[in-house]
């Protein structure tokens, strides 16, 4: 390092894709997380916390790749030159934890975890490099009852947050059904020569929400040129094959039984496909028994959930209501979470499959949705009562008043800035959202009194008073009380505005 | 990356200095943080969250240093080759935040923040590479009233956590008094030629707690050889100078006024020293007015607080009671937090001093202390009621019972492991701390009944029953109820054990 760097002042700025979070959002987010936690706990899940970074290989990433040294994750080396990475999700650390402590864990192992994850990806609107997830996973349960429960958990969590039935839907699919359809058109998911084609098809289907049937049709066939002119090569399926695949993807028919009836013939003759349909039927039965009908949990063959490690059921939590974007255009919030079964993840360590299934809420996205629905209003907090400093020689007196208020459980503080200007002190109290300020000049001191200025009432009165002179004379919402009545008087002001926060 | 790495299975392990946190500790820690938050809020502080990493230069670190590329912090580069570092405390990000948003903030700006920080240091017992801090800071307040308040905040937070008066003390000192003493022995803190000597003296005094007067005496004089034989060069002070410095460090005399009376003559003639004593007197007056006497907040000239950026008052929160270590030896917990005034920190960005003062709790250490005091016992949570699977064809029935319990706000879950062995299901419920399990075989189904097995009562009874046979016959703590009475019966079991968790 050279000396010059030390004397140049750094600019106060954040790296792109990162944000600071202010008081109102922290409080609202805290309430939201507490609500989700309560639902997860009621389902019997137990909390776990893992550290922010792990060995890169334990997270399932292998670094450094010569071309892409930091692909997707933020990585650095320890003093022994071993690679470490910030976690990019909460599932990979769970797999490490389960593999490490397998013998000591109750099985099935049900855990929830919430926390930040980091992605070394290009940031954009609504896409941050640090964001929060809230996951529940059941490890060691092969039964689809575990998957059905994840869908119920998702629905219950959204309703507990105030999202009404009809404004969300949990959409379920099963990878095996999709593989059955592929089998029926001659793409064998177990044939390694067909892997490339299968991936291209999955990638195309994953874009169904965004591109619609027409766009996906091109991607399944010859290929597609997007608005920017970039050409994406297609899967090269024939028209007949494309028809079958699209027929499957669009088979959603409202009720779960109706959808299954539409899907079943499309996988006739495929063992894998048959298993997938049977698993969906079992989930349907469990969901119905628990009272979760198709208005909450739908079977929807268009759900693909990316190209991940999923091996069976996959599910997506979607908000279906519309709001307006900043330009006033209607937008659907879309997916706020999802998950699925990933029986192979722990096998990376142990060499044997451990059945596992999980659901993850994208907290940051869900927060934005709740905010636009006006479901987070209760979280605002009243600012503190500010005891002003009229005479700086008497700081100890003012400090005592603050302490008296705090002992009475009233949020209060002493004005700690430069006290020479009372106007600045009132302005500060306004900025802080204070309900009232306390003032004691020499006159009041002599009389054993304090002045209390009700800032909420004052602001209201100010709007209706015409002249400055009238303002000064009426001194709206300011009154004197005996110092010994300080707590009582402040409590009265607080009670007056209790319902107005 | 080569192919071979892909086929080798990684070992499931954590990097050293990192830990996982289990359910009991997460719950207890959550309660503890909520209590601290409540006290900080009552003092008028507002929450802020900043991201886990920042530009390295914005945190006040300059990387890469050719010798120590990662000294103290974990660092990595973004795609533009700018250095980023995980935050090592919560103060440096605050300084960045304040500099960035200075004009929009209420001034003084009072914020609290809690979260993980990361240190790239050698881990050891009680020294982790990721740990939690809980900070409160007031930026833009030059008054020592802000410092006095930090001490009150610290005392109130410890008492709110259940630490009794007498079991802790907040110790206060002022850097300026120390500088006055140095001035009086001819070491001018403003003379750059004396900086090296001043640092050596500060480093020596910071070891007073650990080495005592004798060890520090050597470090102030010729130097000191430690047990391992390593020699630390001393400050080279004369016997007379050492006497003065040690006289200051040991001037603590119980009451705050007595200590000040002992200190004042030691800085006679030093302007800086006089300012320091006056500032301590002002703090004393404010603390006394608010009812914080020397049993809670002491003036103690031995407090140095490292070599940091502190410019005036410094304070340390210390637990004074003794506990036993794992070998049964008595240990004092010592410092669980501290802070001070750092008027220069924001100046790194803005080129002008902004007065600021703050207090930081070492949450991980404090948690250990509270645990050893038995103050965290209320946090244990009862496990879920487990509905067992007697007949796997009837999963939907069992799922419905689970849902009935959850709708009655009872934490409950369906057993999701392999159901063929009832013993494994009971063992699972035991491991989870379940109060009871629900069983329904074919007989019960026919009679419209369920069996409820009270696991807590059962474990107790098992201890007092001699033979296996007697056990089987008496079926302790297991009873049948009509399925329609499931919720009522489970509630009765829960109520029976309510006070026993």
Short mmCIF file of N, CA, C and O in Angstrom, two decimals, chain B residues 4 12 28 60 64 146 166 190 197 199 239-240 329 362 367 375 382 385 405 482:
data_model
loop_
_atom_site.label_atom_id
_atom_site.label_comp_id
_atom_site.label_asym_id
_atom_site.label_seq_id
_atom_site.Cartn_x
_atom_site.Cartn_y
_atom_site.Cartn_z
N UNK B 4 -11.77 -34.39 -11.51
CA UNK B 4 -11.51 -35.22 -10.34
C UNK B 4 -12.17 -34.61 -9.08
O UNK B 4 -12.84 -35.31 -8.33
N UNK B 12 -17.98 -32.95 5.50
CA UNK B 12 -18.93 -32.00 6.09
C UNK B 12 -18.30 -31.42 7.34
O UNK B 12 -18.23 -32.07 8.37
N UNK B 28 -32.97 -18.50 23.58
CA UNK B 28 -32.49 -17.71 24.72
C UNK B 28 -31.85 -16.41 24.24
O UNK B 28 -32.08 -15.33 24.80
N UNK B 60 -12.39 1.82 6.57
CA UNK B 60 -11.17 2.33 7.21
C UNK B 60 -10.02 1.36 7.12
O UNK B 60 -9.03 1.49 7.83
N UNK B 64 -5.00 -4.44 -0.88
CA UNK B 64 -4.26 -5.40 -0.09
C UNK B 64 -2.93 -4.80 0.37
O UNK B 64 -2.26 -4.12 -0.38
N UNK B 146 -24.12 13.03 26.57
CA UNK B 146 -24.27 11.86 25.70
C UNK B 146 -23.44 10.69 26.23
O UNK B 146 -23.87 9.53 26.16
N UNK B 166 -24.46 -4.60 41.91
CA UNK B 166 -23.39 -5.19 42.71
C UNK B 166 -22.67 -6.30 41.95
O UNK B 166 -21.52 -6.59 42.23
N UNK B 190 0.66 15.65 21.93
CA UNK B 190 0.46 16.36 20.66
C UNK B 190 1.75 16.44 19.86
O UNK B 190 1.77 16.95 18.74
N UNK B 197 6.26 6.51 21.94
CA UNK B 197 6.34 6.29 23.38
C UNK B 197 4.95 6.25 24.00
O UNK B 197 4.64 5.40 24.84
N UNK B 199 2.14 5.38 22.59
CA UNK B 199 1.49 4.11 22.23
C UNK B 199 1.99 2.97 23.12
O UNK B 199 1.20 2.16 23.60
N UNK B 239 12.05 5.61 37.00
CA UNK B 239 11.30 5.15 38.16
C UNK B 239 10.29 6.17 38.63
O UNK B 239 9.15 5.84 38.99
N UNK B 240 10.69 7.42 38.61
CA UNK B 240 9.82 8.50 39.04
C UNK B 240 8.60 8.62 38.12
O UNK B 240 7.45 8.74 38.57
N UNK B 329 -12.49 -23.94 38.72
CA UNK B 329 -11.74 -22.81 39.27
C UNK B 329 -12.58 -21.54 39.19
O UNK B 329 -13.35 -21.35 38.23
N UNK B 362 -20.82 -6.96 23.82
CA UNK B 362 -20.38 -8.22 23.23
C UNK B 362 -21.40 -9.29 23.56
O UNK B 362 -21.36 -9.90 24.63
N UNK B 367 -23.99 -13.47 26.75
CA UNK B 367 -24.86 -14.65 26.75
C UNK B 367 -24.27 -15.74 27.64
O UNK B 367 -24.97 -16.35 28.45
N UNK B 375 -29.86 -17.19 34.19
CA UNK B 375 -30.87 -16.17 33.90
C UNK B 375 -31.61 -16.45 32.59
O UNK B 375 -32.42 -15.65 32.15
N UNK B 382 -41.37 -26.18 24.65
CA UNK B 382 -41.94 -27.51 24.62
C UNK B 382 -41.95 -28.01 23.18
O UNK B 382 -42.26 -27.28 22.26
N UNK B 385 -46.66 -31.79 19.84
CA UNK B 385 -47.42 -33.04 19.97
C UNK B 385 -47.19 -33.83 18.68
O UNK B 385 -47.29 -33.27 17.58
N UNK B 405 -55.36 -30.05 15.71
CA UNK B 405 -54.58 -29.54 16.84
C UNK B 405 -53.99 -28.16 16.52
O UNK B 405 -54.05 -27.25 17.34
N UNK B 482 -62.57 -40.08 23.12
CA UNK B 482 -63.29 -40.00 21.84
C UNK B 482 -62.52 -39.06 20.92
O UNK B 482 -61.96 -38.05 21.37
#
